[in-house]
């Protein structure tokens, strides 16, 4: 699964996701892509799960680009622990997504096949998405 | 290659974020027109005709721009130099028009279109398009809409290189190395299958 090789700090503040994606909001590598319509955090499991759903539908041929990377650590406290005693331990990674961000792109297969693959991938994600095509 | 498309726009004096936002609310798109002689004119265009024009001419074809200013109408041959879209809705939010001199050459990128089913694909190869668009230089009116490549005779591990492409006489391709534009790769060379196996293994 996707995760950073090395980070400077083990834990980060949660932060809020505001505004729209001013970069990475258009399809540039493939012919068709999946765009986020609302903000959210995608975990590396969700990103991988959606990728597998796509690859299984495409079967052979074609190329898939993952346009997001989970580089933000998620922390959690163990079960049945009292509050306090500091921030929890890192348990995973996520990618903060602003609305408008292109998450996946596909090229090299028919648009119908790619569209269906992206639709299947969208069910694995916790945010609303839409299928978009390359401009011009 | 046609000069048939025409777009009428109105010059504007309002500038800035707020004014442009109010224009967009009224289904107008703010834009700027400039040329090599130093002209620089702000305008607003109707959204629907602009969208239709963009779908037709793209970023490489010349069209006739009519700018009405103080009751006068100026006509300029122009191309769409840059276009901006809303990140979520995909609607046009701003446009740049570049006034071209029909006697001087310009550099533009034009899309590549592939036709036919390659022999190599019938034998199990995979068609790969390495370049979606190519830079060309030529007179504005002779620049083709797209470069059509017939790949019917292409076999496995064979490529169509940029030097092999034929264009109209007054148009030239811009390149340093003779790179491949389209090719048929053998299925073993494609890494997509190995990725699939990897995905299965991961599960």
Short mmCIF file of C-alpha atoms in Angstrom, two decimals:
data_model
loop_
_atom_site.label_atom_id
_atom_site.label_comp_id
_atom_site.label_asym_id
_atom_site.label_seq_id
_atom_site.Cartn_x
_atom_site.Cartn_y
_atom_site.Cartn_z
CA UNK A 1 0.00 0.00 0.00
CA UNK A 2 1.09 3.59 -0.56
CA UNK A 3 2.94 5.27 2.29
CA UNK A 4 5.89 7.66 2.61
CA UNK A 5 9.37 6.11 2.89
CA UNK A 6 10.52 8.60 5.49
CA UNK A 7 8.89 11.55 7.28
CA UNK A 8 10.34 14.41 9.29
CA UNK A 9 7.65 14.28 11.99
CA UNK A 10 5.67 11.18 13.02
CA UNK A 11 2.42 12.91 13.96
CA UNK A 12 0.49 15.81 12.46
CA UNK A 13 -2.46 17.92 13.47
CA UNK A 14 -5.75 16.96 11.89
CA UNK A 15 -6.56 20.29 10.14
CA UNK A 16 -9.69 21.12 8.12
CA UNK A 17 -10.01 20.74 4.36
CA UNK A 18 -11.25 23.99 2.86
CA UNK A 19 -11.62 25.33 -0.65
CA UNK A 20 -11.18 23.70 -4.00
CA UNK A 21 -8.24 21.93 -5.64
CA UNK A 22 -6.47 24.64 -7.60
CA UNK A 23 -3.89 22.15 -8.84
CA UNK A 24 -4.44 18.60 -10.02
CA UNK A 25 -8.00 19.38 -11.06
CA UNK A 26 -7.77 18.40 -14.72
CA UNK A 27 -7.13 15.14 -16.55
CA UNK A 28 -3.58 15.35 -17.91
CA UNK A 29 -2.16 11.83 -18.33
CA UNK A 30 -5.09 9.66 -19.38
CA UNK A 31 -8.25 10.08 -21.42
CA UNK A 32 -10.71 9.76 -18.57
CA UNK A 33 -10.51 10.32 -14.83
CA UNK A 34 -12.33 10.26 -11.51
CA UNK A 35 -12.84 13.65 -9.84
CA UNK A 36 -13.68 14.32 -6.18
CA UNK A 37 -16.82 16.43 -5.75
CA UNK A 38 -16.51 16.91 -1.99
CA UNK A 39 -13.63 17.19 0.46
CA UNK A 40 -12.47 14.23 2.52
CA UNK A 41 -9.58 12.07 3.59
CA UNK A 42 -8.75 8.94 1.60
CA UNK A 43 -6.81 6.31 3.50
CA UNK A 44 -4.16 4.25 1.74
CA UNK A 45 -6.41 1.19 2.07
CA UNK A 46 -9.23 2.97 0.26
CA UNK A 47 -6.89 4.19 -2.51
CA UNK A 48 -5.52 0.67 -2.98
CA UNK A 49 -8.94 -0.95 -2.84
CA UNK A 50 -10.27 1.35 -5.56
CA UNK A 51 -7.19 0.67 -7.70
CA UNK A 52 -7.68 -3.10 -7.41
CA UNK A 53 -11.37 -2.74 -8.36
CA UNK A 54 -10.32 -0.83 -11.48
CA UNK A 55 -7.52 -3.20 -12.50
CA UNK A 56 -9.77 -6.26 -12.12
CA UNK A 57 -12.33 -4.74 -14.44
CA UNK A 58 -9.80 -3.60 -17.05
CA UNK A 59 -8.09 -7.05 -16.91
CA UNK A 60 -5.32 -6.36 -19.45
CA UNK A 61 -3.98 -3.43 -21.40
CA UNK A 62 -4.38 0.16 -20.40
CA UNK A 63 -2.54 2.24 -17.86
CA UNK A 64 -3.80 3.69 -14.60
CA UNK A 65 -2.45 6.76 -12.83
CA UNK A 66 -3.07 7.42 -9.14
CA UNK A 67 -2.98 11.20 -8.76
CA UNK A 68 -3.07 11.35 -4.97
CA UNK A 69 -0.59 10.17 -2.36
CA UNK A 70 -1.37 9.42 1.31
CA UNK A 71 1.34 11.40 3.10
CA UNK A 72 -0.57 12.51 6.21
CA UNK A 73 -0.30 10.26 9.29
CA UNK A 74 -3.47 9.19 11.15
CA UNK A 75 -3.17 8.57 14.89
CA UNK A 76 -5.49 6.73 17.26
CA UNK A 77 -5.58 5.90 20.95
CA UNK A 78 -5.98 2.25 22.01
CA UNK A 79 -9.44 0.99 22.97
CA UNK A 80 -10.62 1.47 26.58
CA UNK A 81 -8.07 4.15 27.31
CA UNK A 82 -8.78 7.23 29.42
CA UNK A 83 -8.44 10.63 27.75
CA UNK A 84 -5.18 12.51 28.17
CA UNK A 85 -1.64 11.15 28.32
CA UNK A 86 -0.76 12.66 24.97
CA UNK A 87 -1.59 12.05 21.34
CA UNK A 88 -2.21 8.49 20.13
CA UNK A 89 0.13 6.32 18.09
CA UNK A 90 0.30 6.49 14.26
CA UNK A 91 -2.01 3.85 12.78
CA UNK A 92 -2.08 4.68 9.07
CA UNK A 93 -1.85 7.22 6.30
CA UNK A 94 -4.34 9.35 4.44
CA UNK A 95 -4.49 11.84 1.59
CA UNK A 96 -6.48 15.03 2.30
CA UNK A 97 -8.63 15.66 -0.79
CA UNK A 98 -10.09 19.02 -1.76
CA UNK A 99 -13.11 19.04 -4.04
CA UNK A 100 -12.20 19.12 -7.72
CA UNK A 101 -9.13 16.91 -7.33
CA UNK A 102 -8.59 14.22 -9.98
CA UNK A 103 -7.96 10.95 -8.12
CA UNK A 104 -7.38 8.39 -10.89
CA UNK A 105 -6.80 8.48 -14.63
CA UNK A 106 -6.98 5.71 -17.23
CA UNK A 107 -5.63 5.46 -20.75
CA UNK A 108 -5.29 2.74 -23.38
CA UNK A 109 -8.69 1.06 -23.07
CA UNK A 110 -12.09 1.92 -24.52
CA UNK A 111 -13.92 4.76 -22.80
CA UNK A 112 -16.85 2.46 -21.93
CA UNK A 113 -14.54 -0.01 -20.17
CA UNK A 114 -12.62 2.77 -18.41
CA UNK A 115 -15.85 4.47 -17.36
CA UNK A 116 -17.20 1.26 -15.81
CA UNK A 117 -13.86 0.65 -14.06
CA UNK A 118 -13.96 4.13 -12.54
CA UNK A 119 -17.57 3.66 -11.48
CA UNK A 120 -16.58 0.49 -9.62
CA UNK A 121 -13.65 2.30 -8.04
CA UNK A 122 -15.93 5.10 -6.85
CA UNK A 123 -17.84 2.65 -4.62
CA UNK A 124 -14.64 2.03 -2.65
CA UNK A 125 -14.20 5.71 -1.78
CA UNK A 126 -15.83 7.65 1.08
CA UNK A 127 -16.56 10.78 -1.01
CA UNK A 128 -18.81 11.71 -3.92
CA UNK A 129 -17.01 11.57 -7.27
CA UNK A 130 -17.73 12.06 -10.94
CA UNK A 131 -16.20 10.78 -14.15
CA UNK A 132 -14.48 13.46 -16.22
CA UNK A 133 -12.80 13.51 -19.60
CA UNK A 134 -9.71 15.24 -20.90
CA UNK A 135 -10.41 18.76 -22.19
CA UNK A 136 -10.02 19.38 -25.95
CA UNK B 1 -8.02 25.18 -41.20
CA UNK B 2 -11.23 27.14 -41.61
CA UNK B 3 -11.87 30.81 -41.00
CA UNK B 4 -15.61 30.25 -40.74
CA UNK B 5 -15.99 30.42 -36.96
CA UNK B 6 -16.76 33.84 -35.57
CA UNK B 7 -17.13 35.03 -32.01
CA UNK B 8 -18.57 38.39 -30.99
CA UNK B 9 -17.44 39.87 -27.68
CA UNK B 10 -17.87 43.18 -25.87
CA UNK B 11 -14.95 45.14 -24.48
CA UNK B 12 -15.09 45.75 -20.72
CA UNK B 13 -13.58 48.23 -18.33
CA UNK B 14 -14.31 46.36 -15.09
CA UNK B 15 -11.34 44.45 -13.74
CA UNK B 16 -10.60 42.43 -10.64
CA UNK B 17 -11.96 39.40 -8.83
CA UNK B 18 -15.31 40.84 -7.75
CA UNK B 19 -16.18 42.35 -11.12
CA UNK B 20 -15.23 39.15 -12.95
CA UNK B 21 -17.30 37.10 -10.51
CA UNK B 22 -20.33 39.32 -11.18
CA UNK B 23 -19.77 38.88 -14.93
CA UNK B 24 -19.73 35.08 -14.55
CA UNK B 25 -23.00 35.25 -12.59
CA UNK B 26 -24.53 36.88 -15.68
CA UNK B 27 -23.33 33.99 -17.93
CA UNK B 28 -20.48 36.07 -19.35
CA UNK B 29 -16.86 34.96 -19.34
CA UNK B 30 -14.09 37.52 -18.78
CA UNK B 31 -11.16 37.33 -21.16
CA UNK B 32 -8.21 39.17 -22.60
CA UNK B 33 -7.10 39.71 -26.19
CA UNK B 34 -3.47 40.44 -27.05
CA UNK B 35 -1.18 40.23 -30.04
CA UNK B 36 2.48 40.57 -31.02
CA UNK B 37 2.03 44.29 -31.77
CA UNK B 38 1.29 45.02 -28.12
CA UNK B 39 -2.50 45.30 -28.21
CA UNK B 40 -4.10 44.39 -24.91
CA UNK B 41 -7.87 44.49 -24.62
CA UNK B 42 -10.20 43.17 -21.93
CA UNK B 43 -13.54 41.74 -23.02
CA UNK B 44 -16.44 39.62 -21.90
CA UNK B 45 -17.92 36.82 -24.01
CA UNK B 46 -21.19 34.94 -23.80
CA UNK B 47 -20.67 31.53 -22.20
CA UNK B 48 -22.51 29.26 -24.66
CA UNK B 49 -21.04 30.59 -27.94
CA UNK B 50 -17.58 30.54 -26.35
CA UNK B 51 -17.99 26.91 -25.27
CA UNK B 52 -19.15 25.96 -28.76
CA UNK B 53 -16.22 27.81 -30.33
CA UNK B 54 -13.74 26.03 -28.04
CA UNK B 55 -15.24 22.65 -28.89
CA UNK B 56 -14.85 23.46 -32.58
CA UNK B 57 -11.47 25.19 -32.89
CA UNK B 58 -9.57 23.93 -29.85
CA UNK B 59 -6.25 25.62 -29.13
CA UNK B 60 -4.82 25.55 -32.65
CA UNK B 61 -7.38 26.78 -35.20
CA UNK B 62 -7.88 30.37 -36.29
CA UNK B 63 -11.27 32.07 -35.90
CA UNK B 64 -12.59 35.58 -36.50
CA UNK B 65 -12.91 37.64 -33.33
CA UNK B 66 -15.30 40.62 -33.40
CA UNK B 67 -14.74 43.03 -30.54
CA UNK B 68 -17.38 45.75 -30.13
CA UNK B 69 -16.03 48.83 -28.40
CA UNK B 70 -17.80 52.21 -28.18
CA UNK B 71 -20.19 51.31 -31.00
CA UNK B 72 -17.38 50.21 -33.32
CA UNK B 73 -16.61 46.64 -34.26
CA UNK B 74 -12.99 45.54 -34.70
CA UNK B 75 -12.21 42.24 -36.39
CA UNK B 76 -9.13 40.18 -35.65
CA UNK B 77 -8.08 36.69 -36.70
CA UNK B 78 -7.21 34.95 -33.43
CA UNK B 79 -6.52 31.65 -31.72
CA UNK B 80 -7.35 30.53 -28.19
CA UNK B 81 -4.03 30.77 -26.38
CA UNK B 82 -5.17 29.74 -22.91
CA UNK B 83 -8.39 28.71 -21.24
CA UNK B 84 -9.21 28.21 -17.58
CA UNK B 85 -11.88 25.97 -16.08
CA UNK B 86 -13.69 25.79 -12.76
CA UNK B 87 -12.04 22.99 -10.75
CA UNK B 88 -15.32 21.29 -9.80
CA UNK B 89 -17.96 22.36 -12.31
CA UNK B 90 -15.67 22.32 -15.35
CA UNK B 91 -17.19 25.56 -16.70
CA UNK B 92 -14.96 28.07 -18.49
CA UNK B 93 -13.86 30.83 -16.11
CA UNK B 94 -11.40 32.83 -18.22
CA UNK B 95 -10.02 32.85 -21.75
CA UNK B 96 -6.98 34.33 -23.52
CA UNK B 97 -7.16 35.12 -27.24
CA UNK B 98 -4.00 35.73 -29.23
CA UNK B 99 -4.30 37.88 -32.35
CA UNK B 100 -2.37 36.22 -35.17
CA UNK B 101 -0.74 37.73 -38.25
CA UNK B 102 -1.87 35.48 -41.11
CA UNK B 103 1.45 36.00 -42.92
CA UNK B 104 3.65 34.97 -39.98
CA UNK B 105 4.30 31.48 -38.67
CA UNK B 106 3.09 30.46 -35.24
CA UNK B 107 3.86 27.54 -32.92
CA UNK B 108 0.90 25.49 -31.71
CA UNK B 109 0.23 22.02 -30.34
CA UNK B 110 -2.15 19.84 -32.34
CA UNK B 111 -3.67 16.53 -31.26
CA UNK B 112 -2.70 13.11 -32.64
CA UNK B 113 -5.44 10.77 -33.86
CA UNK B 114 -4.84 7.08 -34.57
CA UNK B 115 -6.87 5.15 -37.16
CA UNK B 116 -7.01 1.47 -38.04
CA UNK B 117 -6.30 -1.72 -36.12
CA UNK B 118 -2.59 -2.61 -36.15
CA UNK B 119 -1.42 -6.07 -37.28
CA UNK B 120 0.50 -6.34 -34.02
CA UNK B 121 -2.67 -5.88 -31.96
CA UNK B 122 -4.35 -8.74 -33.86
CA UNK B 123 -1.38 -10.92 -32.83
CA UNK B 124 -1.74 -9.93 -29.17
CA UNK B 125 0.32 -6.75 -28.89
CA UNK B 126 -0.81 -3.57 -27.18
CA UNK B 127 -1.14 -0.26 -29.00
CA UNK B 128 0.52 2.57 -27.08
CA UNK B 129 0.17 6.23 -27.94
CA UNK B 130 3.28 7.90 -26.55
CA UNK B 131 2.39 11.46 -27.57
CA UNK B 132 -1.12 12.88 -27.49
CA UNK B 133 -0.15 16.14 -29.14
CA UNK B 134 2.75 17.45 -31.21
CA UNK B 135 4.20 20.91 -31.63
CA UNK B 136 4.06 22.32 -35.15
CA UNK B 137 5.09 25.61 -36.70
CA UNK B 138 3.38 27.06 -39.73
CA UNK B 139 1.13 29.71 -41.19
CA UNK B 140 -2.04 30.01 -39.09
CA UNK B 141 -4.45 29.17 -41.89
CA UNK B 142 -2.62 26.02 -43.02
CA UNK B 143 -2.29 24.34 -39.63
CA UNK B 144 -4.33 21.11 -39.68
CA UNK B 145 -6.94 20.35 -37.01
CA UNK B 146 -5.20 17.08 -36.07
CA UNK B 147 -2.49 14.69 -37.19
CA UNK B 148 -4.04 11.43 -38.37
CA UNK B 149 -1.76 8.37 -38.18
CA UNK B 150 -2.74 5.15 -39.92
CA UNK B 151 -1.38 2.29 -37.81
CA UNK B 152 -2.85 -0.63 -39.79
CA UNK B 153 0.57 -1.92 -40.93
CA UNK B 154 2.21 -1.61 -37.52
CA UNK B 155 3.62 -4.87 -36.11
CA UNK B 156 4.73 -5.83 -32.61
CA UNK B 157 7.75 -3.82 -31.40
CA UNK B 158 7.39 -1.38 -34.31
CA UNK B 159 6.86 2.35 -33.85
CA UNK B 160 5.81 5.36 -35.89
CA UNK B 161 8.44 8.05 -35.34
CA UNK B 162 7.92 11.77 -35.59
CA UNK B 163 10.08 11.97 -38.75
CA UNK B 164 7.75 9.52 -40.52
CA UNK B 165 4.75 11.84 -40.24
CA UNK B 166 3.58 13.83 -43.25
CA UNK B 167 2.05 17.28 -42.92
CA UNK B 168 0.95 20.01 -45.38
CA UNK B 169 3.88 21.77 -47.10
CA UNK B 170 3.85 25.00 -45.11
CA UNK B 171 3.65 23.22 -41.74
CA UNK B 172 6.61 21.63 -39.96
CA UNK B 173 6.92 19.55 -36.84
CA UNK B 174 9.14 20.88 -34.05
CA UNK B 175 11.41 18.27 -32.45
CA UNK B 176 15.04 17.66 -31.44
CA UNK B 177 15.10 13.86 -31.21
CA UNK B 178 13.28 11.50 -33.56
CA UNK B 179 10.98 10.16 -30.83
CA UNK B 180 8.25 7.53 -31.23
CA UNK B 181 4.68 8.82 -31.40
CA UNK B 182 2.75 5.55 -31.59
CA UNK B 183 3.89 1.96 -31.19
CA UNK B 184 2.78 -1.61 -30.60
CA UNK B 185 4.45 -3.22 -27.61
CA UNK B 186 4.55 -6.91 -26.84
CA UNK B 187 2.22 -7.99 -24.02
CA UNK B 188 5.15 -9.14 -21.86
CA UNK B 189 6.66 -5.65 -22.03
CA UNK B 190 3.49 -4.17 -20.65
CA UNK B 191 3.61 -3.90 -16.90
CA UNK B 192 -0.15 -3.73 -16.45
CA UNK B 193 -0.46 -7.51 -16.20
CA UNK B 194 2.23 -7.76 -13.57
CA UNK B 195 0.44 -5.05 -11.64
CA UNK B 196 -2.72 -7.08 -11.76
CA UNK B 197 -0.91 -10.16 -10.42
CA UNK B 198 0.60 -8.00 -7.73
CA UNK B 199 -2.87 -6.80 -6.78
CA UNK B 200 -4.12 -10.37 -6.57
CA UNK B 201 -1.15 -11.31 -4.40
CA UNK B 202 -1.73 -8.33 -2.14
CA UNK B 203 -5.20 -9.58 -1.43
#
